[in-house]
mmCIF file with all atom_site columns, C-alpha atoms in Angstrom:
data_model
loop_
_atom_site.group_PDB
_atom_site.id
_atom_site.type_symbol
_atom_site.label_atom_id
_atom_site.label_alt_id
_atom_site.label_comp_id
_atom_site.label_asym_id
_atom_site.label_entity_id
_atom_site.label_seq_id
_atom_site.pdbx_PDB_ins_code
_atom_site.Cartn_x
_atom_site.Cartn_y
_atom_site.Cartn_z
_atom_site.occupancy
_atom_site.B_iso_or_equiv
_atom_site.pdbx_formal_charge
_atom_site.auth_seq_id
_atom_site.auth_comp_id
_atom_site.auth_asym_id
_atom_site.auth_atom_id
_atom_site.pdbx_PDB_model_num
ATOM 1   C CA . MET A 1 1   ? 139.312 79.109  84.618  1.00 45.00 ? 1   MET A CA 1
ATOM 2   C CA . LEU A 1 2   ? 136.467 82.020  84.804  1.00 47.00 ? 2   LEU A CA 1
ATOM 3   C CA . THR A 1 3   ? 135.662 81.299  81.155  1.00 53.00 ? 3   THR A CA 1
ATOM 4   C CA . ASN A 1 4   ? 135.363 77.844  82.007  1.00 61.00 ? 4   ASN A CA 1
ATOM 5   C CA . TRP A 1 5   ? 132.417 78.732  84.919  1.00 70.00 ? 5   TRP A CA 1
ATOM 6   C CA . PHE A 1 6   ? 130.589 80.970  82.424  1.00 67.00 ? 6   PHE A CA 1
ATOM 7   C CA . GLU A 1 7   ? 131.115 78.923  79.134  1.00 74.00 ? 7   GLU A CA 1
ATOM 8   C CA . ASN A 1 8   ? 127.314 79.708  78.468  1.00 74.00 ? 8   ASN A CA 1
ATOM 9   C CA . VAL A 1 9   ? 127.469 83.361  79.174  1.00 74.00 ? 9   VAL A CA 1
ATOM 10  C CA . ASN A 1 10  ? 127.513 85.767  75.858  1.00 78.00 ? 10  ASN A CA 1
ATOM 11  C CA . MET A 1 11  ? 128.508 89.189  77.236  1.00 84.00 ? 11  MET A CA 1
ATOM 12  C CA . GLU A 1 12  ? 126.418 90.728  74.436  1.00 86.00 ? 12  GLU A CA 1
ATOM 13  C CA . GLU A 1 13  ? 123.294 89.610  75.567  1.00 87.00 ? 13  GLU A CA 1
ATOM 14  C CA . MET A 1 14  ? 124.457 90.384  79.257  1.00 90.00 ? 14  MET A CA 1
ATOM 15  C CA . TRP A 1 15  ? 125.118 94.151  78.158  1.00 93.00 ? 15  TRP A CA 1
ATOM 16  C CA . ILE A 1 16  ? 121.804 94.544  76.208  1.00 93.00 ? 16  ILE A CA 1
ATOM 17  C CA . ALA A 1 17  ? 120.087 93.018  79.112  1.00 92.00 ? 17  ALA A CA 1
ATOM 18  C CA . THR A 1 18  ? 121.864 95.220  81.678  1.00 93.00 ? 18  THR A CA 1
ATOM 19  C CA . TYR A 1 19  ? 121.094 98.346  79.584  1.00 94.00 ? 19  TYR A CA 1
ATOM 20  C CA . GLU A 1 20  ? 116.843 97.225  79.517  1.00 93.00 ? 20  GLU A CA 1
ATOM 21  C CA . THR A 1 21  ? 117.053 96.522  83.398  1.00 94.00 ? 21  THR A CA 1
ATOM 22  C CA . LEU A 1 22  ? 118.760 100.066 84.225  1.00 95.00 ? 22  LEU A CA 1
ATOM 23  C CA . TYR A 1 23  ? 116.030 101.259 81.559  1.00 95.00 ? 23  TYR A CA 1
ATOM 24  C CA . MET A 1 24  ? 112.817 99.940  83.113  1.00 94.00 ? 24  MET A CA 1
ATOM 25  C CA . THR A 1 25  ? 114.381 101.058 86.696  1.00 95.00 ? 25  THR A CA 1
ATOM 26  C CA . VAL A 1 26  ? 115.607 104.441 85.989  1.00 95.00 ? 26  VAL A CA 1
ATOM 27  C CA . ILE A 1 27  ? 112.569 105.565 84.041  1.00 95.00 ? 27  ILE A CA 1
ATOM 28  C CA . SER A 1 28  ? 109.886 103.487 86.750  1.00 96.00 ? 28  SER A CA 1
ATOM 29  C CA . VAL A 1 29  ? 111.836 105.388 89.390  1.00 96.00 ? 29  VAL A CA 1
ATOM 30  C CA . ILE A 1 30  ? 111.361 108.911 88.167  1.00 96.00 ? 30  ILE A CA 1
ATOM 31  C CA . GLY A 1 31  ? 107.637 107.646 87.522  1.00 96.00 ? 31  GLY A CA 1
ATOM 32  C CA . THR A 1 32  ? 107.366 106.507 91.269  1.00 96.00 ? 32  THR A CA 1
ATOM 33  C CA . LEU A 1 33  ? 108.995 109.655 92.441  1.00 96.00 ? 33  LEU A CA 1
ATOM 34  C CA . VAL A 1 34  ? 106.368 111.794 90.915  1.00 96.00 ? 34  VAL A CA 1
ATOM 35  C CA . LEU A 1 35  ? 103.395 109.976 91.350  1.00 96.00 ? 35  LEU A CA 1
ATOM 36  C CA . GLY A 1 36  ? 104.189 108.911 95.233  1.00 96.00 ? 36  GLY A CA 1
ATOM 37  C CA . ILE A 1 37  ? 104.894 112.375 96.221  1.00 95.00 ? 37  ILE A CA 1
ATOM 38  C CA . ILE A 1 38  ? 101.481 113.243 94.832  1.00 95.00 ? 38  ILE A CA 1
ATOM 39  C CA . LEU A 1 39  ? 99.851  110.607 96.585  1.00 96.00 ? 39  LEU A CA 1
ATOM 40  C CA . GLY A 1 40  ? 101.812 111.001 99.629  1.00 94.00 ? 40  GLY A CA 1
ATOM 41  C CA . LEU A 1 41  ? 100.957 114.629 99.804  1.00 94.00 ? 41  LEU A CA 1
ATOM 42  C CA . LEU A 1 42  ? 97.549  113.422 99.443  1.00 94.00 ? 42  LEU A CA 1
ATOM 43  C CA . LEU A 1 43  ? 97.803  111.439 102.361 1.00 93.00 ? 43  LEU A CA 1
ATOM 44  C CA . PHE A 1 44  ? 99.311  114.034 104.693 1.00 93.00 ? 44  PHE A CA 1
ATOM 45  C CA . LEU A 1 45  ? 97.536  117.158 103.238 1.00 90.00 ? 45  LEU A CA 1
ATOM 46  C CA . THR A 1 46  ? 94.096  115.713 103.539 1.00 91.00 ? 46  THR A CA 1
ATOM 47  C CA . GLU A 1 47  ? 94.166  114.220 107.248 1.00 90.00 ? 47  GLU A CA 1
ATOM 48  C CA . ARG A 1 48  ? 92.493  115.627 109.944 1.00 86.00 ? 48  ARG A CA 1
ATOM 49  C CA . GLY A 1 49  ? 94.004  118.902 111.592 1.00 79.00 ? 49  GLY A CA 1
ATOM 50  C CA . ASN A 1 50  ? 96.242  119.355 108.289 1.00 80.00 ? 50  ASN A CA 1
ATOM 51  C CA . LEU A 1 51  ? 95.870  122.383 105.759 1.00 79.00 ? 51  LEU A CA 1
ATOM 52  C CA . TRP A 1 52  ? 93.001  119.954 103.262 1.00 84.00 ? 52  TRP A CA 1
ATOM 53  C CA . GLN A 1 53  ? 91.761  118.450 105.781 1.00 86.00 ? 53  GLN A CA 1
ATOM 54  C CA . ASN A 1 54  ? 89.249  116.150 103.978 1.00 88.00 ? 54  ASN A CA 1
ATOM 55  C CA . HIS A 1 55  ? 87.928  112.838 105.429 1.00 89.00 ? 55  HIS A CA 1
ATOM 56  C CA . PHE A 1 56  ? 86.447  111.396 102.279 1.00 92.00 ? 56  PHE A CA 1
ATOM 57  C CA . LEU A 1 57  ? 89.596  111.985 99.879  1.00 92.00 ? 57  LEU A CA 1
ATOM 58  C CA . ASN A 1 58  ? 91.927  110.819 102.446 1.00 91.00 ? 58  ASN A CA 1
ATOM 59  C CA . MET A 1 59  ? 90.060  107.613 102.572 1.00 94.00 ? 59  MET A CA 1
ATOM 60  C CA . VAL A 1 60  ? 89.557  107.028 98.581  1.00 94.00 ? 60  VAL A CA 1
ATOM 61  C CA . THR A 1 61  ? 93.486  107.872 98.607  1.00 93.00 ? 61  THR A CA 1
ATOM 62  C CA . ALA A 1 62  ? 94.706  105.651 101.430 1.00 94.00 ? 62  ALA A CA 1
ATOM 63  C CA . SER A 1 63  ? 92.311  102.842 100.107 1.00 95.00 ? 63  SER A CA 1
ATOM 64  C CA . ALA A 1 64  ? 93.997  103.064 96.518  1.00 94.00 ? 64  ALA A CA 1
ATOM 65  C CA . VAL A 1 65  ? 97.515  103.037 98.122  1.00 94.00 ? 65  VAL A CA 1
ATOM 66  C CA . ASN A 1 66  ? 96.377  100.376 100.581 1.00 94.00 ? 66  ASN A CA 1
ATOM 67  C CA . VAL A 1 67  ? 94.689  98.424  97.449  1.00 94.00 ? 67  VAL A CA 1
ATOM 68  C CA . PHE A 1 68  ? 97.979  98.120  95.223  1.00 92.00 ? 68  PHE A CA 1
ATOM 69  C CA . ARG A 1 69  ? 100.266 97.914  97.848  1.00 91.00 ? 69  ARG A CA 1
ATOM 70  C CA . ALA A 1 70  ? 98.267  94.512  98.738  1.00 92.00 ? 70  ALA A CA 1
ATOM 71  C CA . ILE A 1 71  ? 98.390  92.943  95.329  1.00 92.00 ? 71  ILE A CA 1
ATOM 72  C CA . PRO A 1 72  ? 101.530 91.125  94.262  1.00 91.00 ? 72  PRO A CA 1
ATOM 73  C CA . PHE A 1 73  ? 103.469 92.614  91.661  1.00 90.00 ? 73  PHE A CA 1
ATOM 74  C CA . ILE A 1 74  ? 103.608 89.618  89.028  1.00 88.00 ? 74  ILE A CA 1
ATOM 75  C CA . ILE A 1 75  ? 99.854  89.635  89.441  1.00 91.00 ? 75  ILE A CA 1
ATOM 76  C CA . LEU A 1 76  ? 99.767  93.031  88.606  1.00 92.00 ? 76  LEU A CA 1
ATOM 77  C CA . ILE A 1 77  ? 101.375 92.752  85.673  1.00 90.00 ? 77  ILE A CA 1
ATOM 78  C CA . LEU A 1 78  ? 98.724  90.005  84.466  1.00 90.00 ? 78  LEU A CA 1
ATOM 79  C CA . LEU A 1 79  ? 96.043  92.687  85.779  1.00 92.00 ? 79  LEU A CA 1
ATOM 80  C CA . LEU A 1 80  ? 97.395  95.662  83.770  1.00 91.00 ? 80  LEU A CA 1
ATOM 81  C CA . PHE A 1 81  ? 97.527  93.533  80.531  1.00 89.00 ? 81  PHE A CA 1
ATOM 82  C CA . PRO A 1 82  ? 94.538  95.214  78.601  1.00 90.00 ? 82  PRO A CA 1
ATOM 83  C CA . PHE A 1 83  ? 95.947  99.150  80.416  1.00 91.00 ? 83  PHE A CA 1
ATOM 84  C CA . THR A 1 84  ? 99.548  98.022  79.290  1.00 89.00 ? 84  THR A CA 1
ATOM 85  C CA . ASP A 1 85  ? 98.624  97.283  75.287  1.00 89.00 ? 85  ASP A CA 1
ATOM 86  C CA . PHE A 1 86  ? 96.304  100.163 75.199  1.00 89.00 ? 86  PHE A CA 1
ATOM 87  C CA . LEU A 1 87  ? 98.697  102.993 76.654  1.00 88.00 ? 87  LEU A CA 1
ATOM 88  C CA . MET A 1 88  ? 102.193 101.247 75.139  1.00 87.00 ? 88  MET A CA 1
ATOM 89  C CA . GLY A 1 89  ? 100.714 99.262  72.209  1.00 85.00 ? 89  GLY A CA 1
ATOM 90  C CA . THR A 1 90  ? 102.157 95.925  73.247  1.00 84.00 ? 90  THR A CA 1
ATOM 91  C CA . ILE A 1 91  ? 102.450 93.881  76.312  1.00 84.00 ? 91  ILE A CA 1
ATOM 92  C CA . ARG A 1 92  ? 105.778 93.133  75.854  1.00 86.00 ? 92  ARG A CA 1
ATOM 93  C CA . GLY A 1 93  ? 109.539 94.479  75.837  1.00 85.00 ? 93  GLY A CA 1
ATOM 94  C CA . PRO A 1 94  ? 111.050 97.420  78.511  1.00 87.00 ? 94  PRO A CA 1
ATOM 95  C CA . LYS A 1 95  ? 108.572 99.542  77.738  1.00 90.00 ? 95  LYS A CA 1
ATOM 96  C CA . ALA A 1 96  ? 105.589 97.640  78.449  1.00 88.00 ? 96  ALA A CA 1
ATOM 97  C CA . ALA A 1 97  ? 106.978 97.137  81.811  1.00 90.00 ? 97  ALA A CA 1
ATOM 98  C CA . LEU A 1 98  ? 106.619 100.992 82.931  1.00 93.00 ? 98  LEU A CA 1
ATOM 99  C CA . PRO A 1 99  ? 103.026 101.368 83.714  1.00 93.00 ? 99  PRO A CA 1
ATOM 100 C CA . ALA A 1 100 ? 103.449 98.251  86.142  1.00 93.00 ? 100 ALA A CA 1
ATOM 101 C CA . LEU A 1 101 ? 106.640 99.250  87.974  1.00 94.00 ? 101 LEU A CA 1
ATOM 102 C CA . ILE A 1 102 ? 105.582 102.558 88.642  1.00 95.00 ? 102 ILE A CA 1
ATOM 103 C CA . ILE A 1 103 ? 101.653 101.617 89.311  1.00 94.00 ? 103 ILE A CA 1
ATOM 104 C CA . GLY A 1 104 ? 103.703 99.357  91.400  1.00 93.00 ? 104 GLY A CA 1
ATOM 105 C CA . ALA A 1 105 ? 105.646 101.025 93.367  1.00 95.00 ? 105 ALA A CA 1
ATOM 106 C CA . ALA A 1 106 ? 104.212 104.110 93.504  1.00 95.00 ? 106 ALA A CA 1
ATOM 107 C CA . PRO A 1 107 ? 101.558 103.130 96.932  1.00 95.00 ? 107 PRO A CA 1
ATOM 108 C CA . PHE A 1 108 ? 104.462 101.935 98.619  1.00 94.00 ? 108 PHE A CA 1
ATOM 109 C CA . TYR A 1 109 ? 106.725 105.181 97.848  1.00 96.00 ? 109 TYR A CA 1
ATOM 110 C CA . ALA A 1 110 ? 103.610 107.347 98.924  1.00 96.00 ? 110 ALA A CA 1
ATOM 111 C CA . ARG A 1 111 ? 103.203 106.068 102.572 1.00 95.00 ? 111 ARG A CA 1
ATOM 112 C CA . LEU A 1 112 ? 107.100 106.351 102.915 1.00 95.00 ? 112 LEU A CA 1
ATOM 113 C CA . VAL A 1 113 ? 106.584 109.947 101.600 1.00 95.00 ? 113 VAL A CA 1
ATOM 114 C CA . GLU A 1 114 ? 103.632 110.147 104.542 1.00 94.00 ? 114 GLU A CA 1
ATOM 115 C CA . ILE A 1 115 ? 105.585 109.176 106.859 1.00 94.00 ? 115 ILE A CA 1
ATOM 116 C CA . ALA A 1 116 ? 108.455 111.550 106.050 1.00 92.00 ? 116 ALA A CA 1
ATOM 117 C CA . PHE A 1 117 ? 106.030 114.542 106.247 1.00 91.00 ? 117 PHE A CA 1
ATOM 118 C CA . LYS A 1 118 ? 104.663 113.300 109.259 1.00 90.00 ? 118 LYS A CA 1
ATOM 119 C CA . GLU A 1 119 ? 108.048 114.221 111.061 1.00 89.00 ? 119 GLU A CA 1
ATOM 120 C CA . VAL A 1 120 ? 108.415 117.338 109.434 1.00 85.00 ? 120 VAL A CA 1
ATOM 121 C CA . ASP A 1 121 ? 108.735 119.623 112.951 1.00 83.00 ? 121 ASP A CA 1
ATOM 122 C CA . LYS A 1 122 ? 104.713 121.070 113.206 1.00 83.00 ? 122 LYS A CA 1
ATOM 123 C CA . GLY A 1 123 ? 106.150 124.302 114.820 1.00 82.00 ? 123 GLY A CA 1
ATOM 124 C CA . VAL A 1 124 ? 107.955 125.338 111.511 1.00 83.00 ? 124 VAL A CA 1
ATOM 125 C CA . ILE A 1 125 ? 104.616 124.421 109.335 1.00 82.00 ? 125 ILE A CA 1
ATOM 126 C CA . GLU A 1 126 ? 102.573 126.541 111.990 1.00 82.00 ? 126 GLU A CA 1
ATOM 127 C CA . ALA A 1 127 ? 105.180 129.273 112.013 1.00 85.00 ? 127 ALA A CA 1
ATOM 128 C CA . ALA A 1 128 ? 104.809 129.612 107.794 1.00 82.00 ? 128 ALA A CA 1
ATOM 129 C CA . LYS A 1 129 ? 101.005 129.800 108.228 1.00 81.00 ? 129 LYS A CA 1
ATOM 130 C CA . SER A 1 130 ? 100.954 132.738 110.970 1.00 82.00 ? 130 SER A CA 1
ATOM 131 C CA . MET A 1 131 ? 103.317 134.778 108.120 1.00 84.00 ? 131 MET A CA 1
ATOM 132 C CA . GLY A 1 132 ? 100.656 134.051 105.351 1.00 78.00 ? 132 GLY A CA 1
ATOM 133 C CA . ALA A 1 133 ? 102.428 131.621 103.570 1.00 77.00 ? 133 ALA A CA 1
ATOM 134 C CA . LYS A 1 134 ? 100.187 129.865 100.946 1.00 84.00 ? 134 LYS A CA 1
ATOM 135 C CA . THR A 1 135 ? 99.740  126.243 100.673 1.00 82.00 ? 135 THR A CA 1
ATOM 136 C CA . HIS A 1 136 ? 101.948 125.756 97.911  1.00 85.00 ? 136 HIS A CA 1
ATOM 137 C CA . THR A 1 137 ? 104.480 127.619 99.624  1.00 86.00 ? 137 THR A CA 1
ATOM 138 C CA . ILE A 1 138 ? 104.295 125.675 102.390 1.00 86.00 ? 138 ILE A CA 1
ATOM 139 C CA . ILE A 1 139 ? 104.666 122.441 100.186 1.00 86.00 ? 139 ILE A CA 1
ATOM 140 C CA . PHE A 1 140 ? 108.022 123.547 98.160  1.00 88.00 ? 140 PHE A CA 1
ATOM 141 C CA . LYS A 1 141 ? 109.195 126.080 100.999 1.00 87.00 ? 141 LYS A CA 1
ATOM 142 C CA . VAL A 1 142 ? 109.145 123.713 104.040 1.00 86.00 ? 142 VAL A CA 1
ATOM 143 C CA . LEU A 1 143 ? 107.502 120.320 103.325 1.00 89.00 ? 143 LEU A CA 1
ATOM 144 C CA . LEU A 1 144 ? 109.759 119.198 100.554 1.00 89.00 ? 144 LEU A CA 1
ATOM 145 C CA . PRO A 1 145 ? 113.393 120.727 102.041 1.00 88.00 ? 145 PRO A CA 1
ATOM 146 C CA . GLU A 1 146 ? 112.787 119.453 105.333 1.00 88.00 ? 146 GLU A CA 1
ATOM 147 C CA . SER A 1 147 ? 111.762 116.264 104.599 1.00 90.00 ? 147 SER A CA 1
ATOM 148 C CA . MET A 1 148 ? 114.575 115.983 101.230 1.00 91.00 ? 148 MET A CA 1
ATOM 149 C CA . PRO A 1 149 ? 116.623 113.480 103.212 1.00 91.00 ? 149 PRO A CA 1
ATOM 150 C CA . ALA A 1 150 ? 114.026 111.109 104.196 1.00 92.00 ? 150 ALA A CA 1
ATOM 151 C CA . LEU A 1 151 ? 112.309 110.955 100.690 1.00 94.00 ? 151 LEU A CA 1
ATOM 152 C CA . ILE A 1 152 ? 115.851 110.277 99.548  1.00 94.00 ? 152 ILE A CA 1
ATOM 153 C CA . SER A 1 153 ? 116.541 107.245 101.342 1.00 93.00 ? 153 SER A CA 1
ATOM 154 C CA . GLY A 1 154 ? 112.629 106.387 100.523 1.00 94.00 ? 154 GLY A CA 1
ATOM 155 C CA . ILE A 1 155 ? 113.214 106.623 96.543  1.00 95.00 ? 155 ILE A CA 1
ATOM 156 C CA . THR A 1 156 ? 116.362 104.724 97.397  1.00 95.00 ? 156 THR A CA 1
ATOM 157 C CA . VAL A 1 157 ? 114.502 101.520 99.118  1.00 95.00 ? 157 VAL A CA 1
ATOM 158 C CA . THR A 1 158 ? 111.927 101.865 96.422  1.00 96.00 ? 158 THR A CA 1
ATOM 159 C CA . ALA A 1 159 ? 114.134 101.999 93.438  1.00 96.00 ? 159 ALA A CA 1
ATOM 160 C CA . ILE A 1 160 ? 115.919 98.680  94.876  1.00 95.00 ? 160 ILE A CA 1
ATOM 161 C CA . ALA A 1 161 ? 112.609 97.470  95.186  1.00 94.00 ? 161 ALA A CA 1
ATOM 162 C CA . LEU A 1 162 ? 111.902 98.027  91.413  1.00 95.00 ? 162 LEU A CA 1
ATOM 163 C CA . ILE A 1 163 ? 115.204 96.428  90.436  1.00 93.00 ? 163 ILE A CA 1
ATOM 164 C CA . SER A 1 164 ? 113.437 93.041  91.859  1.00 91.00 ? 164 SER A CA 1
ATOM 165 C CA . TYR A 1 165 ? 110.093 93.913  90.190  1.00 93.00 ? 165 TYR A CA 1
ATOM 166 C CA . THR A 1 166 ? 112.262 94.309  86.797  1.00 92.00 ? 166 THR A CA 1
ATOM 167 C CA . ALA A 1 167 ? 113.649 90.668  87.078  1.00 88.00 ? 167 ALA A CA 1
ATOM 168 C CA . MET A 1 168 ? 109.993 89.325  87.424  1.00 88.00 ? 168 MET A CA 1
ATOM 169 C CA . ALA A 1 169 ? 108.606 91.416  84.849  1.00 87.00 ? 169 ALA A CA 1
ATOM 170 C CA . GLY A 1 170 ? 111.680 89.814  83.095  1.00 81.00 ? 170 GLY A CA 1
ATOM 171 C CA . VAL A 1 171 ? 110.010 86.486  83.581  1.00 76.00 ? 171 VAL A CA 1
ATOM 172 C CA . ILE A 1 172 ? 107.016 87.269  81.452  1.00 79.00 ? 172 ILE A CA 1
ATOM 173 C CA . GLY A 1 173 ? 108.539 89.213  78.336  1.00 79.00 ? 173 GLY A CA 1
ATOM 174 C CA . ALA A 1 174 ? 109.715 92.441  79.530  1.00 83.00 ? 174 ALA A CA 1
ATOM 175 C CA . GLY A 1 175 ? 113.417 91.816  78.785  1.00 85.00 ? 175 GLY A CA 1
ATOM 176 C CA . GLY A 1 176 ? 116.271 92.805  80.917  1.00 88.00 ? 176 GLY A CA 1
ATOM 177 C CA . LEU A 1 177 ? 118.249 90.509  83.347  1.00 90.00 ? 177 LEU A CA 1
ATOM 178 C CA . GLY A 1 178 ? 115.640 88.704  84.484  1.00 87.00 ? 178 GLY A CA 1
ATOM 179 C CA . ASP A 1 179 ? 113.894 87.743  81.059  1.00 87.00 ? 179 ASP A CA 1
ATOM 180 C CA . LEU A 1 180 ? 118.019 86.280  80.267  1.00 89.00 ? 180 LEU A CA 1
ATOM 181 C CA . ALA A 1 181 ? 118.344 84.520  83.273  1.00 87.00 ? 181 ALA A CA 1
ATOM 182 C CA . TYR A 1 182 ? 114.736 82.820  83.102  1.00 82.00 ? 182 TYR A CA 1
ATOM 183 C CA . MET A 1 183 ? 115.048 82.186  79.675  1.00 82.00 ? 183 MET A CA 1
ATOM 184 C CA . LYS A 1 184 ? 118.594 81.743  78.767  1.00 79.00 ? 184 LYS A CA 1
ATOM 185 C CA . GLY A 1 185 ? 119.304 80.742  81.832  1.00 71.00 ? 185 GLY A CA 1
ATOM 186 C CA . PHE A 1 186 ? 117.340 78.881  83.784  1.00 73.00 ? 186 PHE A CA 1
ATOM 187 C CA . GLN A 1 187 ? 115.021 76.962  80.818  1.00 70.00 ? 187 GLN A CA 1
ATOM 188 C CA . ARG A 1 188 ? 118.297 75.687  79.538  1.00 73.00 ? 188 ARG A CA 1
ATOM 189 C CA . ARG A 1 189 ? 119.818 74.707  82.528  1.00 78.00 ? 189 ARG A CA 1
ATOM 190 C CA . ASP A 1 190 ? 122.506 76.941  81.939  1.00 76.00 ? 190 ASP A CA 1
ATOM 191 C CA . PHE A 1 191 ? 122.775 77.939  85.480  1.00 82.00 ? 191 PHE A CA 1
ATOM 192 C CA . ASP A 1 192 ? 126.124 79.969  85.182  1.00 84.00 ? 192 ASP A CA 1
ATOM 193 C CA . VAL A 1 193 ? 123.760 82.522  83.179  1.00 87.00 ? 193 VAL A CA 1
ATOM 194 C CA . VAL A 1 194 ? 121.648 82.637  86.190  1.00 87.00 ? 194 VAL A CA 1
ATOM 195 C CA . PHE A 1 195 ? 124.221 83.280  88.547  1.00 90.00 ? 195 PHE A CA 1
ATOM 196 C CA . ALA A 1 196 ? 125.864 86.042  86.258  1.00 90.00 ? 196 ALA A CA 1
ATOM 197 C CA . CYS A 1 197 ? 122.357 87.986  86.162  1.00 91.00 ? 197 CYS A CA 1
ATOM 198 C CA . THR A 1 198 ? 122.204 87.192  89.520  1.00 92.00 ? 198 THR A CA 1
ATOM 199 C CA . ILE A 1 199 ? 125.917 89.286  90.042  1.00 92.00 ? 199 ILE A CA 1
ATOM 200 C CA . PHE A 1 200 ? 125.283 92.052  87.431  1.00 94.00 ? 200 PHE A CA 1
ATOM 201 C CA . ILE A 1 201 ? 121.835 92.819  89.349  1.00 94.00 ? 201 ILE A CA 1
ATOM 202 C CA . VAL A 1 202 ? 123.810 93.060  92.748  1.00 95.00 ? 202 VAL A CA 1
ATOM 203 C CA . ILE A 1 203 ? 126.102 95.208  91.242  1.00 95.00 ? 203 ILE A CA 1
ATOM 204 C CA . ILE A 1 204 ? 123.162 97.494  89.971  1.00 95.00 ? 204 ILE A CA 1
ATOM 205 C CA . VAL A 1 205 ? 121.764 97.069  93.862  1.00 95.00 ? 205 VAL A CA 1
ATOM 206 C CA . PHE A 1 206 ? 125.070 98.013  95.017  1.00 95.00 ? 206 PHE A CA 1
ATOM 207 C CA . ILE A 1 207 ? 125.072 101.230 92.854  1.00 94.00 ? 207 ILE A CA 1
ATOM 208 C CA . PHE A 1 208 ? 121.685 102.871 93.704  1.00 95.00 ? 208 PHE A CA 1
ATOM 209 C CA . GLN A 1 209 ? 122.047 102.066 97.549  1.00 95.00 ? 209 GLN A CA 1
ATOM 210 C CA . PHE A 1 210 ? 125.539 104.324 97.016  1.00 95.00 ? 210 PHE A CA 1
ATOM 211 C CA . ILE A 1 211 ? 123.922 107.552 95.387  1.00 94.00 ? 211 ILE A CA 1
ATOM 212 C CA . GLY A 1 212 ? 121.024 107.431 97.178  1.00 93.00 ? 212 GLY A CA 1
ATOM 213 C CA . ASP A 1 213 ? 123.002 107.338 101.029 1.00 92.00 ? 213 ASP A CA 1
ATOM 214 C CA . THR A 1 214 ? 125.770 109.565 99.490  1.00 92.00 ? 214 THR A CA 1
ATOM 215 C CA . LEU A 1 215 ? 122.491 112.150 98.721  1.00 91.00 ? 215 LEU A CA 1
ATOM 216 C CA . SER A 1 216 ? 120.913 111.620 101.876 1.00 87.00 ? 216 SER A CA 1
ATOM 217 C CA . ARG A 1 217 ? 123.544 112.678 103.826 1.00 87.00 ? 217 ARG A CA 1
ATOM 218 C CA . LYS A 1 218 ? 124.681 115.735 101.496 1.00 86.00 ? 218 LYS A CA 1
ATOM 219 C CA . LEU A 1 219 ? 121.335 116.894 102.114 1.00 81.00 ? 219 LEU A CA 1
ATOM 220 C CA . ASP A 1 220 ? 120.810 116.090 105.812 1.00 74.00 ? 220 ASP A CA 1
ATOM 221 C CA . LYS A 1 221 ? 121.016 118.956 107.831 1.00 67.00 ? 221 LYS A CA 1
ATOM 222 C CA . ARG A 1 222 ? 121.580 117.678 110.929 1.00 58.00 ? 222 ARG A CA 1
#
């Protein structure tokens, strides 16, 4: 009975597409984590009253973050085609999707990082400063450890957004489950393929959510 429901689904193609989706998601999550924390630190530290108070740098960083957050992802991919071709040597396939995925998600995560840092008790930061702690010590010994549960929760939310981004990227040739659902499913009117891809994507989302929630709970000291 189940075979009849999914008669057009090729499981070998499904596993390849799933691997491509996981590849794009995992690599882009790592890139987003690094770039997002750097941008979040700049946003937080350059604010008035903080360690690197600098109105101009804060304004430039905030403007860049806001601009890239405002651009719809499908349009961002198209805008980044020349940059992607220069960097990756191609505009097709899972690797070609990585620059747009990271650049599209990092500004979103940066704002979550900034919020996480703002929730750190200022008294702890002031205590570290009064003991002569340098900026890098405050960042790595105070800000990051104290905000870690919120950072993990933020990257979990971002990872789930990235999974949906990979599906959109697939529509224009990045591969993955989005590509399979559109090319082999929608265009051929084989909606069992679309449904199967949707099930796989939902499972991936649940796995990422479970991992993120588990890590966040373990790191929460409260």
